[in-house]
PDB file of N, CA and C in Angstrom:
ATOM      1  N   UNK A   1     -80.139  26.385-233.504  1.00  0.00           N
ATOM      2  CA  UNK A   1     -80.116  26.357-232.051  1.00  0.00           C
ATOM      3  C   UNK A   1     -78.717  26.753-231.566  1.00  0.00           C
ATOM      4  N   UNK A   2     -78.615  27.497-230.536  1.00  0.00           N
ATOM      5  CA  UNK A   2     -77.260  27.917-229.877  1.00  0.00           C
ATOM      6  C   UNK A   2     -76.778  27.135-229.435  1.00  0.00           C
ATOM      7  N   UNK A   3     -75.502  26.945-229.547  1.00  0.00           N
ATOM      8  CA  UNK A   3     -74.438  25.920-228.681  1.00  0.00           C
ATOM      9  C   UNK A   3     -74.385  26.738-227.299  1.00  0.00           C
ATOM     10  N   UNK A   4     -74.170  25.590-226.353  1.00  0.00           N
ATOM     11  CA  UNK A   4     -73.724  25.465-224.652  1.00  0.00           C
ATOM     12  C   UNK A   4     -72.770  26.542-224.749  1.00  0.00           C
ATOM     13  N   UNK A   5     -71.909  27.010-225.099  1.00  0.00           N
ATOM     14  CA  UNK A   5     -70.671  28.469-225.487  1.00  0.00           C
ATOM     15  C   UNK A   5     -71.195  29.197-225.867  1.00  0.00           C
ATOM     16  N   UNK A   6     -72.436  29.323-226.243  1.00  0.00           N
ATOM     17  CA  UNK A   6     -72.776  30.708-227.101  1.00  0.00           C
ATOM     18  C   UNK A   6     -73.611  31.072-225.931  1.00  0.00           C
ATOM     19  N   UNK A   7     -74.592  30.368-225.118  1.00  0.00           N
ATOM     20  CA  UNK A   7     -75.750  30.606-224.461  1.00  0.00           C
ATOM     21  C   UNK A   7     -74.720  30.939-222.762  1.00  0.00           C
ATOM     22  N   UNK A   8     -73.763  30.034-222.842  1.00  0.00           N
ATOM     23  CA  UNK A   8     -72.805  30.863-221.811  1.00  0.00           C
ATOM     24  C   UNK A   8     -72.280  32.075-221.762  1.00  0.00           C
ATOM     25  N   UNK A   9     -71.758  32.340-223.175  1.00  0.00           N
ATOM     26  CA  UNK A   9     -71.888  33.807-222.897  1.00  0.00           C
ATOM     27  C   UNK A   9     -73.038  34.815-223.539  1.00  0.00           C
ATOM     28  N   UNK A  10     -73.659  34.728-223.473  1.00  0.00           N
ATOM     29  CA  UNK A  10     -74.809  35.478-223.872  1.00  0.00           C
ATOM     30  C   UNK A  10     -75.343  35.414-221.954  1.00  0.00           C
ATOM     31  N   UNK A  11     -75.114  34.903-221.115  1.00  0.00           N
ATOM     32  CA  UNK A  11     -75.133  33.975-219.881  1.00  0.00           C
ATOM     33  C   UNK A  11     -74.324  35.408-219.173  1.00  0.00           C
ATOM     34  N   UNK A  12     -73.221  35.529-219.207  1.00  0.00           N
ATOM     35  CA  UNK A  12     -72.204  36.136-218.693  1.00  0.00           C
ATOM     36  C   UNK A  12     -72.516  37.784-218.856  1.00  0.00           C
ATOM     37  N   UNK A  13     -72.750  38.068-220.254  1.00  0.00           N
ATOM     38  CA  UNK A  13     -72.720  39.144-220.633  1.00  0.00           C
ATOM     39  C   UNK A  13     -74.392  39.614-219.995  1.00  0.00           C
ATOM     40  N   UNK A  14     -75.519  39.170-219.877  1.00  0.00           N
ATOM     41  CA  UNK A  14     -76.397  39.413-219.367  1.00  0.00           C
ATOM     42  C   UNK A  14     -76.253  40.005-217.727  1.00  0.00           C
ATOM     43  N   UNK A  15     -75.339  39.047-217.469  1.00  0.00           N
ATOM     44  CA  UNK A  15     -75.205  39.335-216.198  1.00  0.00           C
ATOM     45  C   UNK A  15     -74.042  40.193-215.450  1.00  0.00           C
ATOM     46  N   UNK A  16     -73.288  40.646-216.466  1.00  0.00           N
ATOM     47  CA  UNK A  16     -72.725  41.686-216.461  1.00  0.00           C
ATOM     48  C   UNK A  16     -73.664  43.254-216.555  1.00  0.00           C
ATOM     49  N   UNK A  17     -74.531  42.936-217.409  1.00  0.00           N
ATOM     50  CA  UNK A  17     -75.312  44.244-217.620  1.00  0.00           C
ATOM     51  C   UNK A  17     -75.999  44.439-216.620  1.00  0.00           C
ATOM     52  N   UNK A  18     -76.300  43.058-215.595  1.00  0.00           N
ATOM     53  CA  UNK A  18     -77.731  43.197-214.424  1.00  0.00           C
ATOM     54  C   UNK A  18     -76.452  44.192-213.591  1.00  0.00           C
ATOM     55  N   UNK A  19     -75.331  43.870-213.018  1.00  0.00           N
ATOM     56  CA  UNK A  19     -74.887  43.751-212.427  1.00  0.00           C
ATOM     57  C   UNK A  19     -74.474  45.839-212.438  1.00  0.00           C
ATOM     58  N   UNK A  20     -74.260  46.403-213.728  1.00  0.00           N
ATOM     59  CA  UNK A  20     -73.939  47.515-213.865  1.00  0.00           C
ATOM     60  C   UNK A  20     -74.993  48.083-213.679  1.00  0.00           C
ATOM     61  N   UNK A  21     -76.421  47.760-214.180  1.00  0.00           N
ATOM     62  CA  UNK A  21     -77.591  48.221-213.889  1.00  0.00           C
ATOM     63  C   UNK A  21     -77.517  48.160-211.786  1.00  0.00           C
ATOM     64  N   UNK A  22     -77.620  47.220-211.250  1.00  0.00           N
ATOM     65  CA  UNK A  22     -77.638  47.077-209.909  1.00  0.00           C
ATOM     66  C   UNK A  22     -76.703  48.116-209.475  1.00  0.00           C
ATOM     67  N   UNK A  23     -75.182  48.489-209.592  1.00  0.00           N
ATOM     68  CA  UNK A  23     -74.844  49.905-209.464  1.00  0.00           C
ATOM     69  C   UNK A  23     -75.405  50.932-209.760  1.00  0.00           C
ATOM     70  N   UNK A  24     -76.047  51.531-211.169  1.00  0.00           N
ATOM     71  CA  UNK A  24     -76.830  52.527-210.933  1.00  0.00           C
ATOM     72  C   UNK A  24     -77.526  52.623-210.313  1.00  0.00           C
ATOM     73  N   UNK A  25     -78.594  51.696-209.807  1.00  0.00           N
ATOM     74  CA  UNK A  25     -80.100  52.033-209.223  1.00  0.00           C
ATOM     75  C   UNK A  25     -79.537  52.285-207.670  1.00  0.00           C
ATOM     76  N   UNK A  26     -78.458  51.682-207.472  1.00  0.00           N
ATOM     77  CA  UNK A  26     -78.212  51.511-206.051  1.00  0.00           C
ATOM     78  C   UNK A  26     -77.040  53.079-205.525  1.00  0.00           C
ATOM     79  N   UNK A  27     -76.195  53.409-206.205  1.00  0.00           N
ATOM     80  CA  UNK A  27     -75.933  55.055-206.059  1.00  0.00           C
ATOM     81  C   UNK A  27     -77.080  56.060-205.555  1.00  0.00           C
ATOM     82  N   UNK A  28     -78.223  55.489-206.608  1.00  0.00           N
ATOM     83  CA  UNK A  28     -79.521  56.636-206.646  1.00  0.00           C
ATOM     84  C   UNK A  28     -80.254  55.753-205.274  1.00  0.00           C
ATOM     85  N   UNK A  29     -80.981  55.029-204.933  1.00  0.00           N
ATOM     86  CA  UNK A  29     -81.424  54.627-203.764  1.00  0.00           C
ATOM     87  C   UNK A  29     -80.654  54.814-202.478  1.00  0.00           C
ATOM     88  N   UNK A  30     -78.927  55.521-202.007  1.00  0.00           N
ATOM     89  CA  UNK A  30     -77.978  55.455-201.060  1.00  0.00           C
ATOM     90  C   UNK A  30     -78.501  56.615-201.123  1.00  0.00           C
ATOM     91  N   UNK A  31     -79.131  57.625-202.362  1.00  0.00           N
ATOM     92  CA  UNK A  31     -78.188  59.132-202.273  1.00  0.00           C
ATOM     93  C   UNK A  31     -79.947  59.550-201.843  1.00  0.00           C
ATOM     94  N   UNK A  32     -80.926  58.820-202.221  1.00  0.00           N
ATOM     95  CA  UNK A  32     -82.375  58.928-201.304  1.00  0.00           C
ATOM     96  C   UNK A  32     -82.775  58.481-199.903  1.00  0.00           C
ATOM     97  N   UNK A  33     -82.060  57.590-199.790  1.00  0.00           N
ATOM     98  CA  UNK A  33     -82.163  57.320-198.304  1.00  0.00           C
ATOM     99  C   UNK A  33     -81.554  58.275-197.442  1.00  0.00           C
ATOM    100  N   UNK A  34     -80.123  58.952-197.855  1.00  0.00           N
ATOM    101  CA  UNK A  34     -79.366  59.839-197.357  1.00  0.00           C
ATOM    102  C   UNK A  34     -80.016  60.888-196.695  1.00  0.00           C
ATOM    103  N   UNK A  35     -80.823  61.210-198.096  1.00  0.00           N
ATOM    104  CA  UNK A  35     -81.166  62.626-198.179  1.00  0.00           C
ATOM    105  C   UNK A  35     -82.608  62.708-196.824  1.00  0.00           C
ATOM    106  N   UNK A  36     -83.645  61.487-197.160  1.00  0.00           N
ATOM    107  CA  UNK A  36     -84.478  61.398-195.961  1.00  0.00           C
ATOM    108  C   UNK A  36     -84.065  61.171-194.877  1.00  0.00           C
ATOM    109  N   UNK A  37     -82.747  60.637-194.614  1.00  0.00           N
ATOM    110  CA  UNK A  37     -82.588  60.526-193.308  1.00  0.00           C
ATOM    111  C   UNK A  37     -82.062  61.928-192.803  1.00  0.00           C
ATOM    112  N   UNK A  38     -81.140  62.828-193.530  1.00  0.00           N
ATOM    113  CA  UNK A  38     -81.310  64.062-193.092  1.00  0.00           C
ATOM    114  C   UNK A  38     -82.429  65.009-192.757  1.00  0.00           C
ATOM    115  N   UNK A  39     -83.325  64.676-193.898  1.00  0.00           N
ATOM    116  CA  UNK A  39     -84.374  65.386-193.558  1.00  0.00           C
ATOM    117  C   UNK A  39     -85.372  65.653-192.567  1.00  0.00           C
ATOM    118  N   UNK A  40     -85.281  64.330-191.844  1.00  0.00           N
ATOM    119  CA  UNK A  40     -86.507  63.218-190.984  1.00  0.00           C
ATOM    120  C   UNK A  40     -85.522  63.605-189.761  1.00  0.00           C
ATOM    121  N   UNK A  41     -83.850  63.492-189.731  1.00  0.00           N
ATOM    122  CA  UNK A  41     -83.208  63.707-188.049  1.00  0.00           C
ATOM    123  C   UNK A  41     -82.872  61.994-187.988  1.00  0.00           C
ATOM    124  N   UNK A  42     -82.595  61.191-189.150  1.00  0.00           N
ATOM    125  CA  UNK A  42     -82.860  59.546-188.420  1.00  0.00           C
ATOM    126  C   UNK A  42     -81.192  59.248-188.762  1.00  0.00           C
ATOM    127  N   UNK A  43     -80.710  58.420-187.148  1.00  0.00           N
ATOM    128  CA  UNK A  43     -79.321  58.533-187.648  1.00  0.00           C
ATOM    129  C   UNK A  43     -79.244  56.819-187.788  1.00  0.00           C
ATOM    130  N   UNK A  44     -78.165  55.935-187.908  1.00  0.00           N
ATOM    131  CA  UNK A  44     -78.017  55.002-187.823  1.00  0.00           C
ATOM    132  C   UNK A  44     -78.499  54.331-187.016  1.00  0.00           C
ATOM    133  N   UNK A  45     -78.372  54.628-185.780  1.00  0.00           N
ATOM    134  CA  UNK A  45     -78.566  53.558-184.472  1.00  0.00           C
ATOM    135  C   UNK A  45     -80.438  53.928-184.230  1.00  0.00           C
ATOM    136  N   UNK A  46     -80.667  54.852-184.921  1.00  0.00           N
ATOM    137  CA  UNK A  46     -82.481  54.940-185.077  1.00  0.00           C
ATOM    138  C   UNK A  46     -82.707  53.312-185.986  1.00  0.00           C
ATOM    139  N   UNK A  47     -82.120  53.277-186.667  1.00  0.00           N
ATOM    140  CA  UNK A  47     -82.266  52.010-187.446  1.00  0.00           C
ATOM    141  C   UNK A  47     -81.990  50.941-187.314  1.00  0.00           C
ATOM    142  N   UNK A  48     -81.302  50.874-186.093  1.00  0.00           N
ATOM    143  CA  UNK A  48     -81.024  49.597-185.628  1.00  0.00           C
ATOM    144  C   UNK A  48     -79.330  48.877-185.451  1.00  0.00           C
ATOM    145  N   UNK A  49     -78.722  50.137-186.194  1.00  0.00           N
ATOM    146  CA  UNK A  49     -77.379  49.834-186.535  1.00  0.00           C
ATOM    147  C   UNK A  49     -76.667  49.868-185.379  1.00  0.00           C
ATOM    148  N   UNK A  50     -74.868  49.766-185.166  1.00  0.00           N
ATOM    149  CA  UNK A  50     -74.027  49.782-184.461  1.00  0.00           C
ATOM    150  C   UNK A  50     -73.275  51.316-185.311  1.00  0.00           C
ATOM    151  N   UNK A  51     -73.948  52.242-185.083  1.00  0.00           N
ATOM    152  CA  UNK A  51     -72.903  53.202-185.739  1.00  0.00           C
ATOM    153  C   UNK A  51     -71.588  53.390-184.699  1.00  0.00           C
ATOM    154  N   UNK A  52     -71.718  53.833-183.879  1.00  0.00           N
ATOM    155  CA  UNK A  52     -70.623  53.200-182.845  1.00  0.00           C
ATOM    156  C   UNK A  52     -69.497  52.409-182.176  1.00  0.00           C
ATOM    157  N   UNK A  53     -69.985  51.274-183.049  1.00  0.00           N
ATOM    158  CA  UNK A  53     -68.846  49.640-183.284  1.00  0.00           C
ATOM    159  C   UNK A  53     -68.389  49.497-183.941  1.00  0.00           C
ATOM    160  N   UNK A  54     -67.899  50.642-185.018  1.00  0.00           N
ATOM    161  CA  UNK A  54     -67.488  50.426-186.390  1.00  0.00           C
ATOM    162  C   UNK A  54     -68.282  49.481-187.044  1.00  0.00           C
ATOM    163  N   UNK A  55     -69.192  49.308-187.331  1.00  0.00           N
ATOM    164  CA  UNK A  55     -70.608  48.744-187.868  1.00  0.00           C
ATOM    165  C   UNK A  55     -70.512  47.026-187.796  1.00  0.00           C
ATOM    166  N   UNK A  56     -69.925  46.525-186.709  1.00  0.00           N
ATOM    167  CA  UNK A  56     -69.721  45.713-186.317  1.00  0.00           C
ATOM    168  C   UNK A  56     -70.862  44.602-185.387  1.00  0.00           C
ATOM    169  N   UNK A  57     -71.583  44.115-185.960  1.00  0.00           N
ATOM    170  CA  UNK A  57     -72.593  43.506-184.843  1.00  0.00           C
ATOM    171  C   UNK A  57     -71.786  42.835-183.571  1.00  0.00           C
ATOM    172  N   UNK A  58     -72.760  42.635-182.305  1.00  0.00           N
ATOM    173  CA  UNK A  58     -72.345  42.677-180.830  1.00  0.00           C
ATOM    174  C   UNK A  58     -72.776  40.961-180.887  1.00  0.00           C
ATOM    175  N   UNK A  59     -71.478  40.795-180.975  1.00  0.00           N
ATOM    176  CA  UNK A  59     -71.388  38.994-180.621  1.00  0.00           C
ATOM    177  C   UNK A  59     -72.049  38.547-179.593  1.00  0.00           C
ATOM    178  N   UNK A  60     -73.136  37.462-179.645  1.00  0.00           N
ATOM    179  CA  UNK A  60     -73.434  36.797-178.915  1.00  0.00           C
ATOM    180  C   UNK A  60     -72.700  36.043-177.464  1.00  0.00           C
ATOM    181  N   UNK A  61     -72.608  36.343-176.554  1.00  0.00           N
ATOM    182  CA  UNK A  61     -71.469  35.689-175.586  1.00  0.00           C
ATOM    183  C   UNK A  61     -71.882  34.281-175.221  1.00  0.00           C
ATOM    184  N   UNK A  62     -71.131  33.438-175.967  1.00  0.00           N
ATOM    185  CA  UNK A  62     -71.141  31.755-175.588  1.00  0.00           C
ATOM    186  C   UNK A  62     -71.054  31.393-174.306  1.00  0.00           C
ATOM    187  N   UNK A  63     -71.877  31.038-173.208  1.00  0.00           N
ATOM    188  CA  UNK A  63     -71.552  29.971-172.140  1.00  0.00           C
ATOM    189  C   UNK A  63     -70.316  28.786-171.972  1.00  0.00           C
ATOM    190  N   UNK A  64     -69.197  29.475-171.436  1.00  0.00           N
ATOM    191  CA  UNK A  64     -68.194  28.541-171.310  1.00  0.00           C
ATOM    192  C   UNK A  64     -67.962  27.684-170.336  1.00  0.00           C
ATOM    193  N   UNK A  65     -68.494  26.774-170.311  1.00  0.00           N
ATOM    194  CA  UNK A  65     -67.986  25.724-168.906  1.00  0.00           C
ATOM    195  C   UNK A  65     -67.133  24.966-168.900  1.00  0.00           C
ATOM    196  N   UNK A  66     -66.216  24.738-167.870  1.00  0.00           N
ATOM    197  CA  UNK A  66     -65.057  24.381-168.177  1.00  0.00           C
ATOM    198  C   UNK A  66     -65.212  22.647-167.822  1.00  0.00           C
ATOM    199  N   UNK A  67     -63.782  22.741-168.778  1.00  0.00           N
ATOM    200  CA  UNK A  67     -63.875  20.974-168.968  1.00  0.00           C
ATOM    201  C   UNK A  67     -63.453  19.944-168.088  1.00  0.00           C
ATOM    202  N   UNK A  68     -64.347  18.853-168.476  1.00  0.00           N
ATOM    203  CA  UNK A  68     -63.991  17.908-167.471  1.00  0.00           C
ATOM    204  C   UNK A  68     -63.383  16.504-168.176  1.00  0.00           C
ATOM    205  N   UNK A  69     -63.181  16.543-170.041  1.00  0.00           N
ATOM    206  CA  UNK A  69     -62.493  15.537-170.181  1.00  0.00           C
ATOM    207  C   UNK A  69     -61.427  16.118-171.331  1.00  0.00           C
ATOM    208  N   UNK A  70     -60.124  15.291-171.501  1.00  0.00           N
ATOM    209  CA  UNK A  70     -59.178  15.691-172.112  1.00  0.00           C
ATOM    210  C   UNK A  70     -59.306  14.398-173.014  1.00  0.00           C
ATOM    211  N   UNK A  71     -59.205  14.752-174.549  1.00  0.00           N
ATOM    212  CA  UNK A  71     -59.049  13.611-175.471  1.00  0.00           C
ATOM    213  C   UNK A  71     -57.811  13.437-175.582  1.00  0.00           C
ATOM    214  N   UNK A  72     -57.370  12.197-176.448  1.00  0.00           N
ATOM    215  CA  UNK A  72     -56.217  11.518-176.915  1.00  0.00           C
ATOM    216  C   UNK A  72     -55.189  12.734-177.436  1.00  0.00           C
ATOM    217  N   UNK A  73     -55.582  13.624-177.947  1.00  0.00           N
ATOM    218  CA  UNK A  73     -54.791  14.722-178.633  1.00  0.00           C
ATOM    219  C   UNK A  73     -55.004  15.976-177.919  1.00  0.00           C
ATOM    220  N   UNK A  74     -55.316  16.079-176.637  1.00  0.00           N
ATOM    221  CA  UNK A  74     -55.261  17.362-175.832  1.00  0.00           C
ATOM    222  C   UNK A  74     -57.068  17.937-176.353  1.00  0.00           C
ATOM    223  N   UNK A  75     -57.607  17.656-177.233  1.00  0.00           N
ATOM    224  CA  UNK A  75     -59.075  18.429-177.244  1.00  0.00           C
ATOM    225  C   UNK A  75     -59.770  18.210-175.842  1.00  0.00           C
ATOM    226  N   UNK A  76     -60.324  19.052-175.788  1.00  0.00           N
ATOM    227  CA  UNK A  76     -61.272  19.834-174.105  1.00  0.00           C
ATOM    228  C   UNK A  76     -62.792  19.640-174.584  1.00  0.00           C
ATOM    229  N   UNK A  77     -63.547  18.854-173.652  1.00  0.00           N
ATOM    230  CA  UNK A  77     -64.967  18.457-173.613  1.00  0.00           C
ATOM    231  C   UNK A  77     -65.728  18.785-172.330  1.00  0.00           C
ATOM    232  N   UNK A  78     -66.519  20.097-172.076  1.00  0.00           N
ATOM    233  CA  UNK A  78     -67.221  20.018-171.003  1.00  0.00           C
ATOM    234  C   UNK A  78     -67.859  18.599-170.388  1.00  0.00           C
ATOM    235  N   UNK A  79     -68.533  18.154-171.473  1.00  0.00           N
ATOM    236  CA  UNK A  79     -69.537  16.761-171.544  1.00  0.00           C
ATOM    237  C   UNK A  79     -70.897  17.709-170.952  1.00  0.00           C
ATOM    238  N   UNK A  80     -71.287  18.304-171.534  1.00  0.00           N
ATOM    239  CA  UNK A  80     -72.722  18.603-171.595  1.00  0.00           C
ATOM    240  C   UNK A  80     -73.536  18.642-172.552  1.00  0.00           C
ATOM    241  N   UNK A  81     -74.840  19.471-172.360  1.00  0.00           N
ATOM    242  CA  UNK A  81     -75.931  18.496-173.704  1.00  0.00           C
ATOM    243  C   UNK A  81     -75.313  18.926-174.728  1.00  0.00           C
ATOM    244  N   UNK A  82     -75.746  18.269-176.311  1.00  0.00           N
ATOM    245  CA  UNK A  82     -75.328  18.490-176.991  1.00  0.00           C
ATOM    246  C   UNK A  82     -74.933  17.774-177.911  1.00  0.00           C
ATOM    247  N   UNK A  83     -73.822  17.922-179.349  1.00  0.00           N
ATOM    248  CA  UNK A  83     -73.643  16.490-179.951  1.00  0.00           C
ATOM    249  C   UNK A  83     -72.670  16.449-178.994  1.00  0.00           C
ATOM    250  N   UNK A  84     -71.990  15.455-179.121  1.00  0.00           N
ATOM    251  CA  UNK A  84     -70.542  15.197-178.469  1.00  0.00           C
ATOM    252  C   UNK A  84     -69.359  14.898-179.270  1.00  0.00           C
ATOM    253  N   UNK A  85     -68.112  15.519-179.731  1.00  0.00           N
ATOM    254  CA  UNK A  85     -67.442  15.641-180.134  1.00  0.00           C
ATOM    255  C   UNK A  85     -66.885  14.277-180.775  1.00  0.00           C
ATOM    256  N   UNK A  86     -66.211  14.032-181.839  1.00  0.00           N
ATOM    257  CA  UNK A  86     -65.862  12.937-182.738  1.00  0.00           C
ATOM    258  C   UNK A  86     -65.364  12.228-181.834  1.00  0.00           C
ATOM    259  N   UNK A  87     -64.248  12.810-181.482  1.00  0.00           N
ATOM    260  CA  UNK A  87     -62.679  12.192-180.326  1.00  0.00           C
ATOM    261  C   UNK A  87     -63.849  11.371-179.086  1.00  0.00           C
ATOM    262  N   UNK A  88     -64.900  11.733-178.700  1.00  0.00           N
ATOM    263  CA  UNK A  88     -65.877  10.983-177.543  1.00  0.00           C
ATOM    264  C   UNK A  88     -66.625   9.598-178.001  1.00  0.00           C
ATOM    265  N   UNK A  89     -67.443  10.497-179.766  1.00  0.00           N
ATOM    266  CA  UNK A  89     -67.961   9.223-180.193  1.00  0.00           C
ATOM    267  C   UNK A  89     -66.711   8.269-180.703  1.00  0.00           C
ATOM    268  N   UNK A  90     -65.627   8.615-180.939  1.00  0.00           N
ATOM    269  CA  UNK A  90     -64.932   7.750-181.583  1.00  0.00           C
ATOM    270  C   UNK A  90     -64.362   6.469-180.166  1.00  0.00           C
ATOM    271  N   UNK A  91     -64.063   7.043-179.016  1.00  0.00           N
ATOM    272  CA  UNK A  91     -63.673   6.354-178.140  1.00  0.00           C
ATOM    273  C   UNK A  91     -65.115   5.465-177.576  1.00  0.00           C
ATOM    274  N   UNK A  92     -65.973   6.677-177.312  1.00  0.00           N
ATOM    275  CA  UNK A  92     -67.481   5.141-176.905  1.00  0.00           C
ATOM    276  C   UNK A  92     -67.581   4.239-177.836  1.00  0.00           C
ATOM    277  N   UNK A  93     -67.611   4.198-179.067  1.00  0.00           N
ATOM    278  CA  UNK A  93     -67.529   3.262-180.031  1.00  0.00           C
ATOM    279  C   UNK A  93     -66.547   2.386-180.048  1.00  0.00           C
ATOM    280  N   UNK A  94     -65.718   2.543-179.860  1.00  0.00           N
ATOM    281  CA  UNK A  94     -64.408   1.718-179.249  1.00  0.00           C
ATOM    282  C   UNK A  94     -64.523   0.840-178.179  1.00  0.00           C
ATOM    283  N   UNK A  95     -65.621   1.406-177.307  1.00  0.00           N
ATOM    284  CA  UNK A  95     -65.698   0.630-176.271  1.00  0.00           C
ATOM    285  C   UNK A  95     -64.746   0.710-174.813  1.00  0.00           C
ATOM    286  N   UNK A  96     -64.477   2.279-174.998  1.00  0.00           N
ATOM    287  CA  UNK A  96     -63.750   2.818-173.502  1.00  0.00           C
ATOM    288  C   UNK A  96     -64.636   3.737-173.104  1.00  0.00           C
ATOM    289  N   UNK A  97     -64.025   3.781-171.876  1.00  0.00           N
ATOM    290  CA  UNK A  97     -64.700   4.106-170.751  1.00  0.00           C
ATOM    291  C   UNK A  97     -64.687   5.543-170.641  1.00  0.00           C
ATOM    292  N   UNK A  98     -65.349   7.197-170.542  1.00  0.00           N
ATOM    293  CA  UNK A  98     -65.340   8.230-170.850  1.00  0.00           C
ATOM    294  C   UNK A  98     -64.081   8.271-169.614  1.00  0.00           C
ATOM    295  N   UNK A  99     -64.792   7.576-168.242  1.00  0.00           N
ATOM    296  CA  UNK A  99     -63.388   8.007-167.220  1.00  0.00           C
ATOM    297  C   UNK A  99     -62.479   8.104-167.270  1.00  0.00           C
ATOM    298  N   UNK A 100     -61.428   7.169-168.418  1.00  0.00           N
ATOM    299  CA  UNK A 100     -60.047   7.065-168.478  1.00  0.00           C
ATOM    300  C   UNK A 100     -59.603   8.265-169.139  1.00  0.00           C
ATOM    301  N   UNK A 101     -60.635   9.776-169.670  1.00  0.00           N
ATOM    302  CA  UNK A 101     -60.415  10.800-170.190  1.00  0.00           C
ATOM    303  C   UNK A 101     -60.820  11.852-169.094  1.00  0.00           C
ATOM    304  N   UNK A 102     -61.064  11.690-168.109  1.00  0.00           N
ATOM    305  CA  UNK A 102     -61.356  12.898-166.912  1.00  0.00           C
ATOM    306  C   UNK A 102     -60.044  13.691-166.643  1.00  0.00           C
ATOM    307  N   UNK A 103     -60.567  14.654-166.388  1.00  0.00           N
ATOM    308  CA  UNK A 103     -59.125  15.540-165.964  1.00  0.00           C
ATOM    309  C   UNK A 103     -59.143  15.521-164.818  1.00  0.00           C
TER     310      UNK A 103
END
């Protein structure tokens, strides 16, 4: 029976070979897609891409509302739904009052 070191690398080296194999197949699948998309007229942004953004996906824009409490260490809390920040649960648990943190 193989020792835990032998089956590790027999482990390693397997997956070295997937890994060189996964480069070949994948050269030849870039250089077919290429070629149909020339053929067909299909450019990036047919596909869904940002060729345009430096292939950058278009960030979601977060809802910022501005705050209405200041914690012990300067952190900023709208107080809307949501969890509520440590510095909030840590003070309700304490047993103060959210007001004495209003801005």
């Amino acid at each position: 029976m193989a020792t835990y070191s032998e089956l590790m690398a027999q482990a390693q080296s397997l997956m070295a070979q997937a890994e060189q194999a996964r480069k070949n197949e994948l050269s030849n699948v870039i250089a077919d897609i290429k070629a149909k998309m020339k053929q067909y007229g299909i450019t990036v942004a047919d596909l869904g891409g940002a060729a345009s953004s430096g292939g950058r996906k278009a960030s979601k824009s977060k809802s910022v509302a501005a705050p209405k409490y200041r914690g012990p260490n300067g952190e900023l809390w709208a107080g809307g739904p949501g969890r509520k920040p440590q510095w909030v649960r840590d003070a309700l648990a304490a047993g103060k009052d959210l007001d004495a943190y209003k801005i």
